[in-house]
Amino acid sequence: MAEPRAVNRRRLLGGGAAVAGAAGIGWGAASSSTRAVTTARDPMATVPFHGPHQAGIATAPPDHAAFVALDLRPGATRADVIGVLKIWTDDAARLTQGGPALGDTEPELARRPSRLTVTVGLGPKVFGVAGVQARRPSWLAPLPPFTIDRLEPAWCDGDLVLQVCADEPTAVAHAVRVLCKGVASLVTVRWVQRGFRNAEPGASPRNLMGQVDGTVNIAPGTADFDRLVWDDGAAQPWLRGGTSLVLRRIAMTLDTWDEIDRDGRELTVGRTLDTGAPLTGTKESDDPDFAAVDRYGIPVIPPSSHIARAHHTSEGERFLRRGYNYDDAPIPGHTSNSGLLFAAFQRDVAAQYLPVQKRLAEFDALNVWTVPVGSAVFVILPGVRTPGDYLGQSLFE
Ligand code: HEM
């Protein structure tokens, strides 16, 4: 495939930093920074814990998240797995409703739940340990390697996962601490990935490349969401109401991204930076027209652009994107260590996620500035319908 137009254009222009002023964007009327902030987060707000699905997937994403992977200690048994899930169920049911966990050593920190959600999943190994191998979903395995991957084992895999989200980072930190220390005799923490995002309710957030990110997605409460995200129990009856999580840690090479101009950046993704509208439209919500060409016959949205390559080629290739930005301390000699915690939820990883990931790994103009450094796949347990039941109960019955 041809070199991305973004890069060609940079050469034509002789490089040059992409400064906002160059494209006429500044602190004018269109800038959201001049508007009064009217959407204060409510620190007392809670998200229900009980229900057919776990919270934290259809829930509008709070501003902060921590993804925590844990490994079972050597010699762990089925009873240990069940024990961890029972403790987490009790802790999460209390903390998410603004109450302290049993034996909480900092109960005051539980008073501001800030829409806290705790979402629990299992990695492939647990099914063998717990003696339920036949109940393991067929798609539950690490993703195959891709040529774009530069995976660091420190950010990959895991036996159990917690996704903890809340509008206040203190609520996230307290919940993670309680959930991890309560099961420390049975598991060890493998990795923790913290992220953040913010957007006014109903609006899409921006990633750290400055793009509006999250436009094309599956709306909760729709038939599409039910069909594409929630498992219906057809293949594994115990999993009805559950789903899967693919978490990719994708580093952004922001220093080289700085070298391309604004047009180049927009051609790379296929959308404008200002509004997030497709290059063929004027509003973020406009459908991209991948067939549109300019007066020279050149596609307006480059076929190599991220949205052209990521766009589903069949209805079954869609999934929910619910990612968070990360911005960690740079290693010596670098100025940034930022990227995306790309979190995708879908009923079937192999059928829905993999075809899109394979296509992007083959070619995506954005790959020049994005590097997958972590990868993990988990089955997300169904919700706890009845108080007193525990997460994963249907797997062990
Ligand atoms: C769309 C950024 C990685 C799948 C988008 C959009 C942006 C974006 C700005 C357009 C707005 C939107 O619809 O949300 C990024 C960045 C990535 C990344 C910065 C890495 C750091 C991925 C990966 C996948 C993916 C790994 C899947 C394997 C999609 C899909 C769309 C999309 C399906 C919607 C395409 C459409 O139908 O228009 N992404 N993305 N992205 N991205 Fe990504």
XYZ file of C-alpha atoms and ligand atoms in Angstrom:
440
model
C 0.000 0.000 0.000
C 1.135 3.557 -0.697
C 2.864 5.618 1.930
C 0.298 7.521 4.012
C -0.556 10.912 2.590
C 0.175 12.394 5.988
C 3.845 11.681 5.538
C 3.951 12.742 1.880
C 2.416 16.028 2.818
C 4.952 16.599 5.572
C 7.710 16.178 3.011
C 6.009 18.620 0.653
C 5.820 21.153 3.413
C 9.351 20.458 4.541
C 8.315 19.302 8.014
C 7.497 21.932 10.578
C 5.846 21.685 13.944
C 2.061 21.405 14.074
C 1.133 24.462 16.058
C -2.485 25.369 16.612
C -1.952 28.901 15.302
C -0.827 27.571 11.919
C -4.352 26.319 11.294
C -6.080 29.372 12.673
C -7.199 27.692 15.874
C -6.836 29.737 19.000
C -8.704 30.954 22.052
C -11.665 32.191 20.037
C -15.403 31.719 20.459
C -15.170 28.120 19.291
C -12.753 27.219 22.028
C -14.405 25.250 24.807
C -11.876 26.756 27.233
C -13.780 30.038 27.142
C -17.073 28.447 28.167
C -18.254 28.265 31.754
C -17.967 24.791 33.233
C -21.474 23.622 34.087
C -20.950 19.931 34.612
C -19.468 19.476 38.069
C -19.188 15.821 39.039
C -21.284 14.728 42.019
C -18.996 13.045 44.563
C -21.972 11.310 46.193
C -23.306 9.787 42.945
C -23.486 5.993 42.881
C -23.897 3.383 40.150
C -26.001 0.309 41.094
C -23.890 -2.777 41.776
C -26.526 -5.523 41.375
C -28.029 -6.452 38.015
C -27.740 -8.831 35.060
C -24.509 -7.159 33.907
C -21.561 -5.794 35.840
C -21.365 -2.022 36.017
C -18.467 -0.268 34.291
C -19.249 -1.290 30.710
C -22.578 0.280 29.749
C -21.899 2.923 32.428
C -20.907 6.326 31.005
C -17.142 6.322 31.634
C -16.101 8.223 34.772
C -13.016 10.429 34.556
C -10.499 8.058 36.182
C -9.726 4.367 35.885
C -7.299 1.749 37.094
C -6.952 -1.605 35.407
C -5.322 -4.129 37.732
C -4.231 -7.626 36.696
C -3.512 -10.185 39.395
C -2.036 -13.677 39.328
C -3.083 -16.610 41.473
C -0.331 -17.682 43.827
C 1.328 -21.041 43.021
C -0.772 -23.942 44.304
C -4.028 -21.960 44.177
C -7.192 -24.058 44.178
C -10.786 -23.769 42.999
C -11.736 -22.743 46.558
C -9.183 -19.922 46.396
C -10.656 -18.585 43.146
C -14.153 -18.670 44.638
C -12.813 -17.048 47.804
C -11.324 -14.119 45.872
C -14.571 -13.609 43.954
C -16.671 -13.676 47.125
C -14.472 -11.120 48.860
C -14.483 -8.851 45.789
C -18.275 -9.127 45.497
C -18.773 -8.015 49.078
C -16.185 -5.231 48.889
C -17.490 -3.907 45.561
C -21.148 -4.019 46.669
C -20.284 -1.829 49.677
C -17.703 0.532 48.177
C -19.696 1.345 45.047
C -22.647 2.395 47.196
C -20.522 4.768 49.273
C -19.946 2.527 52.277
C -16.688 1.165 53.697
C -15.638 -2.409 52.975
C -15.668 -4.877 55.869
C -12.616 -4.117 57.989
C -11.882 -0.995 55.914
C -8.887 0.702 57.559
C -9.680 4.054 55.900
C -13.513 4.116 55.966
C -13.602 7.900 55.471
C -12.178 7.416 51.967
C -15.289 5.460 51.004
C -17.631 8.383 51.614
C -17.278 9.925 48.143
C -17.958 7.073 45.696
C -18.060 9.466 42.703
C -19.790 6.898 40.441
C -17.353 4.167 41.485
C -17.638 0.939 39.504
C -15.723 -2.303 39.963
C -15.691 -4.731 37.025
C -14.171 -8.188 37.457
C -12.812 -10.572 34.826
C -10.848 -13.810 34.540
C -7.872 -14.799 32.407
C -7.454 -18.151 30.656
C -5.516 -19.965 33.405
C -8.248 -19.716 36.024
C -10.450 -22.211 34.182
C -7.840 -24.961 34.587
C -7.108 -24.103 38.227
C -10.810 -24.104 39.078
C -11.520 -27.355 37.213
C -13.952 -25.752 34.758
C -11.905 -25.988 31.568
C -14.943 -27.055 29.515
C -16.616 -23.782 30.436
C -13.814 -21.620 29.079
C -15.036 -19.457 26.180
C -13.359 -20.526 22.914
C -11.996 -16.986 22.311
C -10.372 -16.620 25.751
C -6.645 -16.608 24.909
C -3.929 -13.997 24.416
C -4.206 -12.222 21.055
C -1.891 -13.617 18.356
C 1.317 -11.626 17.839
C 1.198 -8.731 15.355
C 4.177 -7.247 13.534
C 3.408 -3.810 15.017
C 3.627 -5.196 18.584
C 6.504 -4.278 20.870
C 4.937 -5.987 23.877
C 6.535 -5.722 27.284
C 5.654 -8.695 29.527
C 5.146 -6.230 32.390
C 1.923 -5.028 30.678
C 0.547 -8.341 29.412
C -1.885 -11.070 30.469
C -2.969 -11.958 34.014
C -5.203 -14.463 35.835
C -7.760 -11.957 37.118
C -8.572 -8.362 36.258
C -10.221 -5.459 38.045
C -11.397 -2.395 36.175
C -12.036 0.299 38.789
C -13.516 3.596 37.580
C -14.706 6.749 39.371
C -14.805 10.483 38.785
C -12.431 11.075 41.701
C -8.986 9.426 41.649
C -9.116 9.070 45.440
C -12.146 6.780 45.145
C -10.288 4.682 42.570
C -7.140 4.491 44.708
C -9.060 3.493 47.839
C -11.082 0.806 46.052
C -7.977 -0.664 44.389
C -6.171 -0.746 47.742
C -9.073 -2.442 49.544
C -9.694 -4.972 46.756
C -6.011 -5.926 46.452
C -5.077 -6.155 50.093
C -8.175 -8.192 50.971
C -6.985 -11.068 48.773
C -3.214 -10.643 49.137
C -2.758 -14.147 50.582
C -4.272 -15.678 47.433
C -3.039 -13.472 44.578
C -0.219 -11.110 43.645
C -0.578 -7.893 41.674
C 0.854 -8.367 38.172
C 0.373 -4.856 36.757
C -1.600 -1.688 37.387
C -2.463 0.703 34.564
C -3.997 4.034 35.517
C -5.824 6.261 33.090
C -8.002 9.319 32.774
C -10.409 10.886 30.362
C -12.820 13.732 30.531
C -15.608 15.050 28.452
C -18.830 16.835 29.117
C -21.671 14.328 29.488
C -22.760 13.113 26.076
C -19.615 14.442 24.368
C -16.601 12.456 23.166
C -13.302 12.889 25.026
C -9.947 13.674 23.455
C -6.897 11.456 23.478
C -3.398 12.820 24.061
C -2.777 13.250 20.330
C -5.530 15.837 20.577
C -8.092 13.884 18.563
C -11.748 13.552 19.442
C -11.760 9.842 20.272
C -14.876 7.752 20.858
C -17.247 9.043 18.192
C -18.183 5.835 16.416
C -19.271 3.517 19.186
C -22.155 1.331 20.326
C -24.754 3.137 22.415
C -25.718 1.443 25.693
C -29.312 0.326 25.960
C -29.688 -0.330 22.240
C -30.388 -3.611 20.472
C -26.882 -3.335 18.946
C -25.337 -3.167 22.407
C -27.307 -6.212 23.575
C -26.316 -8.159 20.489
C -22.668 -7.116 20.192
C -21.524 -6.631 23.795
C -23.533 -8.877 26.139
C -23.183 -12.637 25.924
C -26.528 -14.428 25.478
C -25.397 -17.734 26.983
C -25.769 -19.642 23.689
C -22.262 -21.146 23.740
C -21.633 -21.022 27.512
C -24.884 -20.760 29.502
C -23.021 -19.622 32.639
C -21.738 -16.527 30.763
C -25.148 -14.987 29.933
C -24.884 -11.277 30.731
C -21.074 -11.294 30.659
C -18.715 -10.121 27.921
C -14.987 -9.867 27.147
C -12.325 -7.224 27.616
C -9.345 -6.696 25.328
C -6.946 -4.236 26.918
C -4.144 -2.927 24.710
C -1.616 -0.491 26.122
C -0.673 1.649 23.130
C 2.194 4.119 23.474
C 2.083 7.334 21.442
C 5.358 8.678 20.051
C 4.328 12.257 20.671
C 7.735 13.725 19.869
C 7.571 12.541 16.239
C 3.818 13.271 16.064
C 4.874 16.889 16.796
C 6.776 16.902 13.505
C 3.727 16.663 11.249
C 1.473 19.574 10.486
C -2.198 19.838 11.221
C -3.355 18.711 7.769
C -1.096 15.690 8.002
C -2.540 14.813 11.383
C -6.082 15.035 10.064
C -5.301 12.924 6.995
C -3.739 10.292 9.239
C -6.989 9.756 11.136
C -9.535 10.864 8.511
C -11.218 13.369 10.852
C -10.615 17.019 11.734
C -8.920 17.937 14.979
C -11.219 20.832 15.820
C -14.637 19.138 15.803
C -13.822 15.498 15.082
C -15.938 15.675 11.910
C -14.957 13.256 9.140
C -12.973 14.963 6.372
C -16.076 14.555 4.188
C -18.407 16.264 6.696
C -18.849 19.260 8.956
C -20.081 17.759 12.253
C -18.663 15.038 14.484
C -21.848 13.023 14.042
C -21.684 13.060 10.214
C -21.137 9.652 8.641
C -17.775 9.457 6.842
C -18.103 9.089 3.056
C -15.249 6.763 2.205
C -16.112 6.908 -1.525
C -15.868 10.716 -1.855
C -13.011 12.015 -4.052
C -11.656 15.512 -4.608
C -11.433 17.205 -8.018
C -8.278 15.257 -8.812
C -10.001 11.966 -8.052
C -8.086 11.472 -4.794
C -10.126 10.049 -1.890
C -10.970 12.794 0.618
C -10.569 10.310 3.473
C -7.324 8.460 2.656
C -7.861 4.686 2.418
C -4.773 4.367 4.646
C -6.274 6.577 7.376
C -7.139 5.129 10.761
C -10.905 5.382 10.354
C -10.868 3.935 6.840
C -8.871 0.937 8.027
C -10.733 0.502 11.351
C -14.250 0.878 9.942
C -16.134 -2.421 10.200
C -16.518 -4.395 6.977
C -19.477 -6.334 8.406
C -21.910 -5.677 11.245
C -20.317 -8.444 13.306
C -16.968 -6.589 13.413
C -18.164 -3.924 15.817
C -17.286 -3.574 19.527
C -17.506 -1.074 22.367
C -14.466 1.192 22.813
C -14.096 2.533 26.356
C -10.484 3.609 26.574
C -8.550 5.892 28.895
C -5.496 8.087 28.345
C -2.333 7.407 30.296
C 0.455 9.860 30.983
C 3.249 8.325 33.028
C 6.671 9.611 34.000
C 9.071 9.549 31.022
C 12.118 7.357 31.087
C 15.433 9.262 31.155
C 16.157 10.991 27.853
C 12.493 11.219 26.827
C 9.971 14.004 27.319
C 6.788 11.938 27.515
C 5.429 8.484 28.236
C 1.844 8.787 27.105
C -0.688 6.751 25.251
C -3.992 5.011 25.319
C -5.331 2.211 27.496
C -7.418 0.893 24.612
C -10.244 -1.083 26.217
C -12.616 -2.963 23.894
C -15.668 -4.908 25.088
C -17.345 -7.453 22.831
C -19.196 -10.732 23.074
C -16.660 -12.617 20.954
C -13.031 -11.490 20.665
C -12.232 -13.750 17.699
C -15.229 -12.733 15.598
C -15.486 -9.038 16.448
C -12.148 -7.623 17.615
C -9.533 -9.710 15.806
C -10.472 -8.901 12.178
C -10.194 -5.162 12.896
C -6.934 -5.533 14.815
C -5.460 -7.664 12.015
C -6.416 -5.055 9.421
C -4.859 -2.240 11.464
C -1.698 -4.277 12.021
C -1.430 -4.826 8.253
C -1.686 -1.117 7.617
C -2.903 2.003 9.398
C -1.340 5.439 8.825
C -1.534 5.990 12.596
C 0.854 3.071 13.238
C 3.811 5.391 12.591
C 3.061 7.121 15.919
C 1.437 4.352 17.984
C 3.132 1.288 19.466
C 1.265 -1.520 21.276
C 3.332 -2.299 24.387
C 0.772 -4.285 26.402
C -1.978 -6.779 25.620
C -4.406 -8.838 27.683
C -7.722 -10.639 27.154
C -10.229 -11.445 29.893
C -13.741 -12.824 30.183
C -15.895 -10.354 32.088
C -18.225 -12.153 34.475
C -22.010 -11.694 34.379
C -23.467 -9.334 36.948
C -24.658 -10.339 40.423
C -28.436 -10.284 40.118
C -29.311 -11.043 43.723
C -27.705 -9.634 46.888
C -25.969 -12.529 48.640
C -24.863 -14.179 45.383
C -21.272 -13.704 44.256
C -19.458 -12.748 41.051
C -18.854 -15.809 38.871
C -21.265 -18.016 40.821
C -22.847 -19.455 37.656
C -19.392 -20.667 36.528
C -19.024 -22.889 39.584
C -22.609 -24.207 39.962
C -11.785 5.468 15.486
C -7.773 7.041 17.682
C -6.295 2.447 18.280
C -10.464 0.898 16.397
C -10.830 6.284 16.015
C -10.837 7.720 15.956
C -9.726 8.155 16.591
C -8.992 6.998 17.025
C -9.296 9.592 16.819
C -11.909 8.585 15.276
C -13.026 9.009 16.196
C -13.869 7.889 16.700
O -14.690 7.309 15.972
O -13.701 7.560 17.875
C -7.020 5.932 18.022
C -5.726 5.982 18.651
C -5.311 4.686 18.810
C -6.350 3.831 18.289
C -4.991 7.246 19.036
C -4.039 4.149 19.409
C -3.293 4.834 20.249
C -7.295 1.627 17.819
C -7.272 0.190 17.859
C -8.440 -0.247 17.330
C -9.211 0.929 16.948
C -6.131 -0.663 18.427
C -8.964 -1.658 17.143
C -8.239 -2.737 17.088
C -11.178 2.000 16.006
C -12.490 1.922 15.407
C -12.872 3.236 15.117
C -11.779 4.091 15.573
C -13.297 0.654 15.159
C -14.156 3.691 14.441
C -13.943 3.631 12.929
C -15.174 4.043 12.151
O -16.013 3.179 11.904
O -15.279 5.226 11.803
N -9.681 5.860 16.661
N -7.367 4.614 17.829
N -8.471 2.035 17.262
N -10.780 3.301 16.094
Fe -9.064 3.963 16.893
